[in-house]
mmCIF file of C-alpha atoms and ligand atoms in Angstrom:
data_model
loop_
_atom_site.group_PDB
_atom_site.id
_atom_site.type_symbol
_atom_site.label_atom_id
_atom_site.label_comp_id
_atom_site.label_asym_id
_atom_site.label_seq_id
_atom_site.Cartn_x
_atom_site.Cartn_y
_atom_site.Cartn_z
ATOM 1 C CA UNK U 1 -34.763 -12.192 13.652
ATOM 2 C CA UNK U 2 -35.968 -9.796 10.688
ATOM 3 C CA UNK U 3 -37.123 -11.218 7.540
ATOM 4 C CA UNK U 4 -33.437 -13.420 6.444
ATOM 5 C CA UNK U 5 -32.149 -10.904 3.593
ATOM 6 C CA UNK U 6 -29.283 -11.449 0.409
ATOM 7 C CA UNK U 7 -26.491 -8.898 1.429
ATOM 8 C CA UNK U 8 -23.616 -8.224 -1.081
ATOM 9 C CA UNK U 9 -20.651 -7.065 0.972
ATOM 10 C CA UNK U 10 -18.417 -5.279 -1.375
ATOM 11 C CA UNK U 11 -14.922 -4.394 0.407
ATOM 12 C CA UNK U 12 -13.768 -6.601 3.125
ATOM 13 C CA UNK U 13 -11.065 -4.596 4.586
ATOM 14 C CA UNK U 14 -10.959 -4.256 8.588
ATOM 15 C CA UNK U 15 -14.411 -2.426 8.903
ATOM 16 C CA UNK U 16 -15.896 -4.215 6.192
ATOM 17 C CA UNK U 17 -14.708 -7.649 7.244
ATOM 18 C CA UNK U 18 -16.156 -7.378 10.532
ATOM 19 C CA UNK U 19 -19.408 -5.521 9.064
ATOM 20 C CA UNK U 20 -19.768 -8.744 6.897
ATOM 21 C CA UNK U 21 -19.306 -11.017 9.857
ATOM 22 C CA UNK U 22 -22.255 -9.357 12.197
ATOM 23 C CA UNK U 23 -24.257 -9.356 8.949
ATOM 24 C CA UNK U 24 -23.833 -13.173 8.903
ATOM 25 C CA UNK U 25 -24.059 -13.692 12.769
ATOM 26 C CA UNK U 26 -27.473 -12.087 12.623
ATOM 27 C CA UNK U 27 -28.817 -14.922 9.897
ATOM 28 C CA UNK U 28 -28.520 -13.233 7.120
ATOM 29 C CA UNK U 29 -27.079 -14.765 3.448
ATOM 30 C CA UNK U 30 -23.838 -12.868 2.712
ATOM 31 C CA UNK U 31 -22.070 -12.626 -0.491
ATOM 32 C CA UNK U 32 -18.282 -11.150 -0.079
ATOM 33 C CA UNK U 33 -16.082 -9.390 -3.095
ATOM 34 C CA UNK U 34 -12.936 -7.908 -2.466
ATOM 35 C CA UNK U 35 -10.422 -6.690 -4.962
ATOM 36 C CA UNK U 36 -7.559 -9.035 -2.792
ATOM 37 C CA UNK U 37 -9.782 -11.964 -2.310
ATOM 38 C CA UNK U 38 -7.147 -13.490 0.525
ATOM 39 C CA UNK U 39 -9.287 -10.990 2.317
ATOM 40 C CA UNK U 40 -12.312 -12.875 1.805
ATOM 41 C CA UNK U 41 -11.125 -16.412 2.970
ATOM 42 C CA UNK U 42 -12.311 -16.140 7.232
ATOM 43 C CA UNK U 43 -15.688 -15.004 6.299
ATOM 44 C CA UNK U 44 -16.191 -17.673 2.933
ATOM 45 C CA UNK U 45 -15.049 -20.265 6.184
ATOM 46 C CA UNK U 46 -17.942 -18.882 8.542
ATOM 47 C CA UNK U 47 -20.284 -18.949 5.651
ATOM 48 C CA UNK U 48 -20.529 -16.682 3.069
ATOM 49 C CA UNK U 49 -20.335 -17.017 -0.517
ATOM 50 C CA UNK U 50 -16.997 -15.684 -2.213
ATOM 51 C CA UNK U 51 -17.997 -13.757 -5.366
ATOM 52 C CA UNK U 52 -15.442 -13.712 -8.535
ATOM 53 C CA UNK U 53 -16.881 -9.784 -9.372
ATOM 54 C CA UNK U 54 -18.924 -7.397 -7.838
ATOM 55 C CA UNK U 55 -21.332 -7.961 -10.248
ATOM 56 C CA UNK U 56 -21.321 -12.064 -9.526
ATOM 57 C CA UNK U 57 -21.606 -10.428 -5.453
ATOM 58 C CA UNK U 58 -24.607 -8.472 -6.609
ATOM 59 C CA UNK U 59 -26.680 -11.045 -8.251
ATOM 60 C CA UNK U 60 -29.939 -11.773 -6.345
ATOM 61 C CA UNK U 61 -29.086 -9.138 -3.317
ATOM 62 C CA UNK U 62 -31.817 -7.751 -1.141
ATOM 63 C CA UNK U 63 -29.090 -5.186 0.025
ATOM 64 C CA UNK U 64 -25.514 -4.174 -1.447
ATOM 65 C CA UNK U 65 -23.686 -2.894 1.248
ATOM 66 C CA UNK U 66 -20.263 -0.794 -0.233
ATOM 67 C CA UNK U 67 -17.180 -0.511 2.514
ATOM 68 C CA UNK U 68 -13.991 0.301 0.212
ATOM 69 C CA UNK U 69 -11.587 3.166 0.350
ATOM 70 C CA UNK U 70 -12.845 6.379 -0.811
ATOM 71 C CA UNK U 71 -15.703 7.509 -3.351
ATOM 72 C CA UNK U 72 -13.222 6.745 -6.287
ATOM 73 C CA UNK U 73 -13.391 3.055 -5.856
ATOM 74 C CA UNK U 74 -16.979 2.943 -4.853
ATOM 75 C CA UNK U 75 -17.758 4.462 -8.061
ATOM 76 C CA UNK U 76 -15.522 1.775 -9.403
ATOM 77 C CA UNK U 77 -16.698 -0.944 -8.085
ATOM 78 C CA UNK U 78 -20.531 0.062 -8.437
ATOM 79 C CA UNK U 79 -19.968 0.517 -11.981
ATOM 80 C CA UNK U 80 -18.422 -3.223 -12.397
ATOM 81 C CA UNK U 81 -21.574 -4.510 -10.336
ATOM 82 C CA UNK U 82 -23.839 -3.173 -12.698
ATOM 83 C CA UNK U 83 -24.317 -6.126 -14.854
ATOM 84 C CA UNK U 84 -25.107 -7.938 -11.373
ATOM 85 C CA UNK U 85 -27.358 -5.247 -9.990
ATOM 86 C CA UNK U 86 -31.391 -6.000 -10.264
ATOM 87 C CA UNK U 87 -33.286 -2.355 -10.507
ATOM 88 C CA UNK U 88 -35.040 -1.872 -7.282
ATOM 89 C CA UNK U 89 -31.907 -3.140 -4.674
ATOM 90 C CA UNK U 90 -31.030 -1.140 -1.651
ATOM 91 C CA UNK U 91 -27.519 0.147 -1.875
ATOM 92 C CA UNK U 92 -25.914 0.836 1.738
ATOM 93 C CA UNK U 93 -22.814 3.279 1.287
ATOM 94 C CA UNK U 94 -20.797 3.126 3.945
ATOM 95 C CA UNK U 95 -17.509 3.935 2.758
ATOM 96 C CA UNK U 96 -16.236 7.646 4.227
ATOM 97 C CA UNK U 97 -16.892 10.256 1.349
ATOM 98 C CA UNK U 98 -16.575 13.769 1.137
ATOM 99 C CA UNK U 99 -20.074 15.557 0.529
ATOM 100 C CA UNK U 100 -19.333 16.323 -2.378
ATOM 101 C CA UNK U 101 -18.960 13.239 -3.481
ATOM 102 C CA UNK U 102 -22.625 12.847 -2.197
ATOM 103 C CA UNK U 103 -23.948 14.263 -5.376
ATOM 104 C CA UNK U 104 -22.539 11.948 -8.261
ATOM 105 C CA UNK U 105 -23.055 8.704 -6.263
ATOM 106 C CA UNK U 106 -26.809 9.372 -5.419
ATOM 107 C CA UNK U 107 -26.753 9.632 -9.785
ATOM 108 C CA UNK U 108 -24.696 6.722 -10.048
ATOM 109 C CA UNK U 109 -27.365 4.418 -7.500
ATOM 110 C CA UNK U 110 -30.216 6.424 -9.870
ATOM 111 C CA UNK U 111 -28.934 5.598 -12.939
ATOM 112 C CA UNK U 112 -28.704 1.863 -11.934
ATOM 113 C CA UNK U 113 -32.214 1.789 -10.102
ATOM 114 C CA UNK U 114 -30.560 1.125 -6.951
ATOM 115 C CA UNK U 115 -32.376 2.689 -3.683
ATOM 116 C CA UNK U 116 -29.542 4.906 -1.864
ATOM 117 C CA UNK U 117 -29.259 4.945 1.556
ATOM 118 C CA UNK U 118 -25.642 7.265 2.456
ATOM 119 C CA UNK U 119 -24.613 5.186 6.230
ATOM 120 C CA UNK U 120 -20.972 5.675 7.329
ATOM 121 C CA UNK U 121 -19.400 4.998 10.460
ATOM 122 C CA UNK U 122 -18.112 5.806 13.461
ATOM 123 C CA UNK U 123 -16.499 3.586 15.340
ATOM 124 C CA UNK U 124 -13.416 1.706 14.473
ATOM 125 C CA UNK U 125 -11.818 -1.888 14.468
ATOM 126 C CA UNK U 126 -13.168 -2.957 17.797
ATOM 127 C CA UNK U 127 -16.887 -1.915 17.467
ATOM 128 C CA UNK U 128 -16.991 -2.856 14.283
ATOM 129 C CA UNK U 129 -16.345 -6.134 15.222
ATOM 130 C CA UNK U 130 -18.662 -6.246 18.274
ATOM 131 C CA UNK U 131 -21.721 -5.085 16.264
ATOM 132 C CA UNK U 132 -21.179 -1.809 18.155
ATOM 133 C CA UNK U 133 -21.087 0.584 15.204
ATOM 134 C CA UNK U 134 -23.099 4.202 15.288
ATOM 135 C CA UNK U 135 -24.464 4.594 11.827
ATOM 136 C CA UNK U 136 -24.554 8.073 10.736
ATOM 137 C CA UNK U 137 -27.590 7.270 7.918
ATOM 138 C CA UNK U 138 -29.271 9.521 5.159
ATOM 139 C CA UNK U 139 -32.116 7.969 3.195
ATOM 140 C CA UNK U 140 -36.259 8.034 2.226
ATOM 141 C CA UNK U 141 -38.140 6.618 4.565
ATOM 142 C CA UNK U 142 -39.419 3.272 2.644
ATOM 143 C CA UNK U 143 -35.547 2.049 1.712
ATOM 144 C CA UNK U 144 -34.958 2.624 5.641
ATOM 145 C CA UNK U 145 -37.065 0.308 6.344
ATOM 146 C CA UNK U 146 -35.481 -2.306 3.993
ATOM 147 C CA UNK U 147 -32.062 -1.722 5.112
ATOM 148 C CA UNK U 148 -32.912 -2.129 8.724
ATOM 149 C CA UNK U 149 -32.174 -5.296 8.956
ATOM 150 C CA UNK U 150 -28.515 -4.609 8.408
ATOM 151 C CA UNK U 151 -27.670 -1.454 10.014
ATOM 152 C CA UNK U 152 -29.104 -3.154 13.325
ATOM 153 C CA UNK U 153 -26.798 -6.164 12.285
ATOM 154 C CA UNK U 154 -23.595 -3.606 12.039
ATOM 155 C CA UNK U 155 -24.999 -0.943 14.515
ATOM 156 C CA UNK U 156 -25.605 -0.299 18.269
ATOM 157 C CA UNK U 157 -27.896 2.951 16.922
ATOM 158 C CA UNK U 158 -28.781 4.785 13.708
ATOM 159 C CA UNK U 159 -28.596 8.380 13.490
ATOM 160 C CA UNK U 160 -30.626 9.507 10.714
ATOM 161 C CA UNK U 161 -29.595 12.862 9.166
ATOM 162 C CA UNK U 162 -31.876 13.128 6.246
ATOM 163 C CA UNK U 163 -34.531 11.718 3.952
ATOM 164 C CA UNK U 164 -31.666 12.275 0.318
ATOM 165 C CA UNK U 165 -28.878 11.099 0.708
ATOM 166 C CA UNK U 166 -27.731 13.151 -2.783
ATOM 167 C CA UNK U 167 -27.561 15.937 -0.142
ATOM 168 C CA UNK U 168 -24.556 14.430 1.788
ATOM 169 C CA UNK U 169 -25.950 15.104 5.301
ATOM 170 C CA UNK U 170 -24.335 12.196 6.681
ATOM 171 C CA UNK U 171 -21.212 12.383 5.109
ATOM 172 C CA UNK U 172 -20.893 15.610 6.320
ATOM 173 C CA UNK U 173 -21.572 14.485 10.200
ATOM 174 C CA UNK U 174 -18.743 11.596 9.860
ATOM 175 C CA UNK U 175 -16.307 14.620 8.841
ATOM 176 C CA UNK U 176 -16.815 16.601 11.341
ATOM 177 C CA UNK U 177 -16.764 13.257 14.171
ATOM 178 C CA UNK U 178 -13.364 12.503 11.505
ATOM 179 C CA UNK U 179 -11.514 16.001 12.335
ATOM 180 C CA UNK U 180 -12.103 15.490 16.317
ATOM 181 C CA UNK U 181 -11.119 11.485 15.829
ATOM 182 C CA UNK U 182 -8.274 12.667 13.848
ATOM 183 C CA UNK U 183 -7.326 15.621 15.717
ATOM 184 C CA UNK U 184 -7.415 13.590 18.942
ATOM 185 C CA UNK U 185 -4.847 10.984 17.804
ATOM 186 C CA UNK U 186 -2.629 13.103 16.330
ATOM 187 C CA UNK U 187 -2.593 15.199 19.474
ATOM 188 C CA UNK U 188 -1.544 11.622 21.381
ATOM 189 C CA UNK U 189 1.487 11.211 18.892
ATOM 190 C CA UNK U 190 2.611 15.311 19.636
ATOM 191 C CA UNK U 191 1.977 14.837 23.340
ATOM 192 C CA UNK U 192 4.276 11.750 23.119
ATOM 193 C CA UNK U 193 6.972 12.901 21.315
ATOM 194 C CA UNK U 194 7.012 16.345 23.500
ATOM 195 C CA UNK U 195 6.942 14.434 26.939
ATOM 196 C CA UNK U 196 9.959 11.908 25.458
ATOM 197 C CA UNK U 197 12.254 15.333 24.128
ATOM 198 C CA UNK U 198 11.538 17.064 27.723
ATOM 199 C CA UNK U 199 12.186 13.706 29.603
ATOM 200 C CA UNK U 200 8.780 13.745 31.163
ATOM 201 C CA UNK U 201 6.952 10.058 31.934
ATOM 202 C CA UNK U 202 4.225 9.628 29.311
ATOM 203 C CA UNK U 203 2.677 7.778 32.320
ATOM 204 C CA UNK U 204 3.631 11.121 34.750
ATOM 205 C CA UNK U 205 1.702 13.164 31.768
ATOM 206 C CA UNK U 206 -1.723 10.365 32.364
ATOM 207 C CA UNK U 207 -1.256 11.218 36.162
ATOM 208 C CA UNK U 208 -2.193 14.505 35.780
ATOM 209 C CA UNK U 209 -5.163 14.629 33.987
ATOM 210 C CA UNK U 210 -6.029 11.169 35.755
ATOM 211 C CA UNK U 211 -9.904 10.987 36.711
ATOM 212 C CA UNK U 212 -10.253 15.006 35.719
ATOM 213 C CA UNK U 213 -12.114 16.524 32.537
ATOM 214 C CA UNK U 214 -8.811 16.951 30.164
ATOM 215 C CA UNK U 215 -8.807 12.543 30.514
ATOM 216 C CA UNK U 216 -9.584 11.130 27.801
ATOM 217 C CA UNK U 217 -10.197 7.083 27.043
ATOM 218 C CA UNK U 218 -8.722 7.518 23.167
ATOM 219 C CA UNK U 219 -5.757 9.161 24.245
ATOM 220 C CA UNK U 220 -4.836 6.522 26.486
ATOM 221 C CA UNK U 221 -5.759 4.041 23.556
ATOM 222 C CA UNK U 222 -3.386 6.083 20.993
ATOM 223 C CA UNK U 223 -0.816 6.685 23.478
ATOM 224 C CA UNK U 224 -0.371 2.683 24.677
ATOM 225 C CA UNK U 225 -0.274 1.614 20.920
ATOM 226 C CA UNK U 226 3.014 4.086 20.151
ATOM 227 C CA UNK U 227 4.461 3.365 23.107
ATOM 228 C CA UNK U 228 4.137 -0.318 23.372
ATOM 229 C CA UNK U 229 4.397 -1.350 19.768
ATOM 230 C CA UNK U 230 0.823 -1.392 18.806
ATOM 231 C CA UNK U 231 0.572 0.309 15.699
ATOM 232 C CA UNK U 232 0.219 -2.898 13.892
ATOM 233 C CA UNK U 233 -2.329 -3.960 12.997
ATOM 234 C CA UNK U 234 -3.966 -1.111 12.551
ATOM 235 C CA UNK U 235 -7.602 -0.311 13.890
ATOM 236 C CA UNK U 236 -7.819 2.924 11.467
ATOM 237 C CA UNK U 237 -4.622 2.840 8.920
ATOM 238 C CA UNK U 238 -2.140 6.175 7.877
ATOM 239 C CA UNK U 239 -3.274 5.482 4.489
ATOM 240 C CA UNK U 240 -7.530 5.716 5.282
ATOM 241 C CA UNK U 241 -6.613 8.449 8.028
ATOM 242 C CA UNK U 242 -4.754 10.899 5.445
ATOM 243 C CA UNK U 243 -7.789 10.376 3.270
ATOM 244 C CA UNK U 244 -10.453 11.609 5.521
ATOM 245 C CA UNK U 245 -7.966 14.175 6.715
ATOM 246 C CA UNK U 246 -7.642 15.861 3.367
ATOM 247 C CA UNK U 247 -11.611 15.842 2.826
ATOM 248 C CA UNK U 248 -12.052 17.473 5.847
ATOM 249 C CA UNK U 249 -9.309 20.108 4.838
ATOM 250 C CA UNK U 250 -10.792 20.310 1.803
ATOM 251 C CA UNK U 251 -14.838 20.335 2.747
ATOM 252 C CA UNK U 252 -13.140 23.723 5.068
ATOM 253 C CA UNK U 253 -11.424 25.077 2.677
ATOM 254 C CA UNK U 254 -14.820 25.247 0.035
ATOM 255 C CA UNK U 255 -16.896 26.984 3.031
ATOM 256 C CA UNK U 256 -13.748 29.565 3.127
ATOM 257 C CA UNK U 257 -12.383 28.214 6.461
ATOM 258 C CA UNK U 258 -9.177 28.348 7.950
ATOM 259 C CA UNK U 259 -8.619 24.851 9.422
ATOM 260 C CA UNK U 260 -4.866 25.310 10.634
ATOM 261 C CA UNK U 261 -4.721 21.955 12.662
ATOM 262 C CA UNK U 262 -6.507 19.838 9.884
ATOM 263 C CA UNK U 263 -3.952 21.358 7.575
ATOM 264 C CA UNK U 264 -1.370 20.126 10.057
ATOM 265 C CA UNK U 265 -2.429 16.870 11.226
ATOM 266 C CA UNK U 266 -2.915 16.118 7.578
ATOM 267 C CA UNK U 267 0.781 16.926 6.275
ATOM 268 C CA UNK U 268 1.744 14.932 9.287
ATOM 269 C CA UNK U 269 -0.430 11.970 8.122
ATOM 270 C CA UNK U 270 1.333 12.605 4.739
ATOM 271 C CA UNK U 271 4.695 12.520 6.132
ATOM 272 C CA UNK U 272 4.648 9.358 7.856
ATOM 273 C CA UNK U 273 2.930 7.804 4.952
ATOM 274 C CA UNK U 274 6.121 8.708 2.753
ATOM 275 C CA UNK U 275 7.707 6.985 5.578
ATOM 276 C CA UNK U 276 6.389 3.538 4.103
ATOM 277 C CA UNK U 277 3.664 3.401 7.181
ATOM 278 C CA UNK U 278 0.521 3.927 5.180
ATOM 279 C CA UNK U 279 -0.650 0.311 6.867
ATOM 280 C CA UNK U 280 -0.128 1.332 10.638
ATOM 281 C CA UNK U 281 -2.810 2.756 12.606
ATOM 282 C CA UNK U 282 -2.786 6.353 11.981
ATOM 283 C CA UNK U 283 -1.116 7.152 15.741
ATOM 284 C CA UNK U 284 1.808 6.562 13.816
ATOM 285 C CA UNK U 285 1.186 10.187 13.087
ATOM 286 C CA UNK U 286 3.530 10.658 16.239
ATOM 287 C CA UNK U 287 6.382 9.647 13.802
ATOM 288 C CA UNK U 288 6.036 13.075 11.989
ATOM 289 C CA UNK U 289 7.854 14.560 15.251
ATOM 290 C CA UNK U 290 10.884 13.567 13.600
HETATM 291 P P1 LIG E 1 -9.112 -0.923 4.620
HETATM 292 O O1 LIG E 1 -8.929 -2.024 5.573
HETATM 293 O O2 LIG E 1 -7.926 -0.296 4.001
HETATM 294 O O3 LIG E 1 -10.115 -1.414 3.480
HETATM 295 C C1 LIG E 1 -10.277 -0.684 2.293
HETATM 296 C C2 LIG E 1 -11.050 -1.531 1.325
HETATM 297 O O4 LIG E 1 -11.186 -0.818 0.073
HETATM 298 C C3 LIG E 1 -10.355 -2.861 0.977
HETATM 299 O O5 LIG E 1 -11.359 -3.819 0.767
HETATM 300 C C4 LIG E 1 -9.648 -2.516 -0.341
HETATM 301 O O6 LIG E 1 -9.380 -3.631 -1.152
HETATM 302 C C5 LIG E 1 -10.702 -1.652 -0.977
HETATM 303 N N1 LIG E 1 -10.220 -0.837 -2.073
HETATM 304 C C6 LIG E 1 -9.385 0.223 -2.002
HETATM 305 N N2 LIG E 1 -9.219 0.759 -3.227
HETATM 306 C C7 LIG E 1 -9.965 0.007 -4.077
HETATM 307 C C8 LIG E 1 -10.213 0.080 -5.469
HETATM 308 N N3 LIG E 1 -9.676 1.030 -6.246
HETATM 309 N N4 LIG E 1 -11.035 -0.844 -6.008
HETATM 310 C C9 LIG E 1 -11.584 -1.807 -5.249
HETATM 311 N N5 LIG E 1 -11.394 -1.923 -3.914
HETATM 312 C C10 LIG E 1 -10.599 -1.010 -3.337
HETATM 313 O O7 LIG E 1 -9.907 0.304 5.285
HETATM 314 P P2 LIG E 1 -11.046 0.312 6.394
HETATM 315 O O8 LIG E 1 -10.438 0.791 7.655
HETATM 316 O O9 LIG E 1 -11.814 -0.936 6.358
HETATM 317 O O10 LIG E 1 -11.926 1.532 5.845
HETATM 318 C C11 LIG E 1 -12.925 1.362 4.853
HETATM 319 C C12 LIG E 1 -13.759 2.638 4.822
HETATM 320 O O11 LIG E 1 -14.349 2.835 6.103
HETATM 321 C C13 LIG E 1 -12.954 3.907 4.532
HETATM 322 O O12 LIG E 1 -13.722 4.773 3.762
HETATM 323 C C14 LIG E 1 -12.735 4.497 5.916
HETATM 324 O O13 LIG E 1 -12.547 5.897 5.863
HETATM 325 C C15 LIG E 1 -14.016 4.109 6.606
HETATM 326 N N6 LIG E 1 -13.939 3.975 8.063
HETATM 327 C C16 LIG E 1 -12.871 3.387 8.661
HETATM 328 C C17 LIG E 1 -12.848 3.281 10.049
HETATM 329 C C18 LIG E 1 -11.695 2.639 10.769
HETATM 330 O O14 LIG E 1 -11.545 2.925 11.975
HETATM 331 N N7 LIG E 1 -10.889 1.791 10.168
HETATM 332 C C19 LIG E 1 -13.913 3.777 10.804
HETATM 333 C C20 LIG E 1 -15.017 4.339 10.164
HETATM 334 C C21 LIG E 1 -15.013 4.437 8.774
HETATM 335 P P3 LIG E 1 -7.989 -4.447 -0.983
HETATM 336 O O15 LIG E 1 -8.166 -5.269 0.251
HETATM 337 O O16 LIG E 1 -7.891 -5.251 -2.220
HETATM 338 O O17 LIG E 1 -6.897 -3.413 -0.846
#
């Protein structure tokens, strides 16, 4: 293995659980903080250390490695490391941002002496926890280097997209994967809900495009977890799903863009949310039909 490296894993929802545990697999010393810290108790049992703060979490870290919500509670969360933080750290952001968010943190990591390196994900609960991520990475070449270690430990590849990550190059390539993830499981729900009204078999519906170019693996993925009770738990929640949906209706609407079907699948995403099923994998979407 690489040189054994301190990671602080701040967030330990479902991606950055699983993140956490590959990190450990692969010899590293993990440190976990979560705001719930039930959420930390499988991975303190396989090893790592539970952290009362972010800043405890941060203390002596090679790497901090950030996998929470949305760029409000990274902010957050940075800022209550910062007694923690040692000038000089490498600070993996993983957590889907908007690019304009891209901006502010790359000041925040500056102001704090941390070494930025912008690296969200594609890939949801499953990859994530087979190691199997694709890291969509922005950062100077020297702090790649460093942060190796762990984006082989989370990763199956690395796709860099820049040298500054203040530019937002990567979160702009996990949008635009985001609005065809999005789009595609939101299409699943419609196509559901249309073949149920017309009293076609959803199954009759898979025959046709069976084997030809309209088949597609995460539509029969979406399409099995509404129709056999799988929306819990959920690989990629309402609540996370409506987030990235409205930055990528809102990164279209700054370049002057008329994203019709963002703006859609995003009030449906909305809808069902108000339908108290924010925690349900975001194919729940097909719920909006009614
Ligand atoms: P999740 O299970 O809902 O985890 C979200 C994490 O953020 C939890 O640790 C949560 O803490 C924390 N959090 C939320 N608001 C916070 C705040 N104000 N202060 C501190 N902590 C806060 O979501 P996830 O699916 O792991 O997603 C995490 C990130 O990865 C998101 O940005 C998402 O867009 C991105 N992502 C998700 C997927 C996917 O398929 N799931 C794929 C690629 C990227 P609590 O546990 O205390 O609520």
């Amino acid at each position: 293995m690489d040189a054994k490296l301190k990671v602080a894993v701040l967030g330990t929802g479902i991606m950055g659980a699983a993140m956490a545990r590959n990190i450990q697999r692969a010899g590293h010393d993990v440190s976990v903080w979560n705001r719930d810290p039930a959420k930390t108790k499988p991975l303190v049992a396989q090893g790592a250390r539970r952290a009362a703060t972010p800043a405890e979490a941060v203390e002596a870290a090679d790497v901090i490695l950030t996998m929470l919500h949305d760029a409000a509670a990274v902010e957050e969360v940075i800022r209550s490391a910062a007694p923690g933080v040692r000038p000089g750290t490498a600070w993996v952001q993983s957590t889907t941002v908007g690019a304009q968010d891209a901006p502010s943190l790359a000041a925040l990591a500056s102001g704090l002496g941390l070494d930025l390196v912008e690296a969200p994900v594609s890939g949801t609960r499953a990859p994530a926890e087979a190691g199997q991520l694709l890291v969509l990475a922005a950062g100077p070449e020297p702090v790649r280097h460093r942060v190796a270690p762990v984006l082989d430990a989370v990763g199956a590849r690395t796709i860099w997209t820049g040298d500054d990550p203040a530019t937002g190059s990567a979160a702009r390539l996990k949008l635009v994967v985001n609005s065809w993830v999005i789009a595609a499981s939101n299409a699943a729900g419609e196509v559901v809900a249309l073949a149920q009204a017309l009293g076609v078999d959803p199954q009759q519906f898979l025959g046709v495009l069976d084997g030809g170019p309209l088949d597609l693996p995460y539509l029969r993925t979406k399409m099995d977890l509404i129709l056999n009770d799988g929306l819990e738990p959920a690989s990629f929640a309402v609540d996370t799903a409506r987030k990235d949906a409205h930055l990528i209706v809102d990164a279209a609407a700054g370049q002057g863009l008329k994203l019709d079907g963002a703006v859609a699948y995003a009030a449906r995403l909305d809808r069902v949310a108000g339908q108290g099923r924010t925690k349900q994998d975001m194919a729940a979407a097909y719920f909006a039909s009614y």
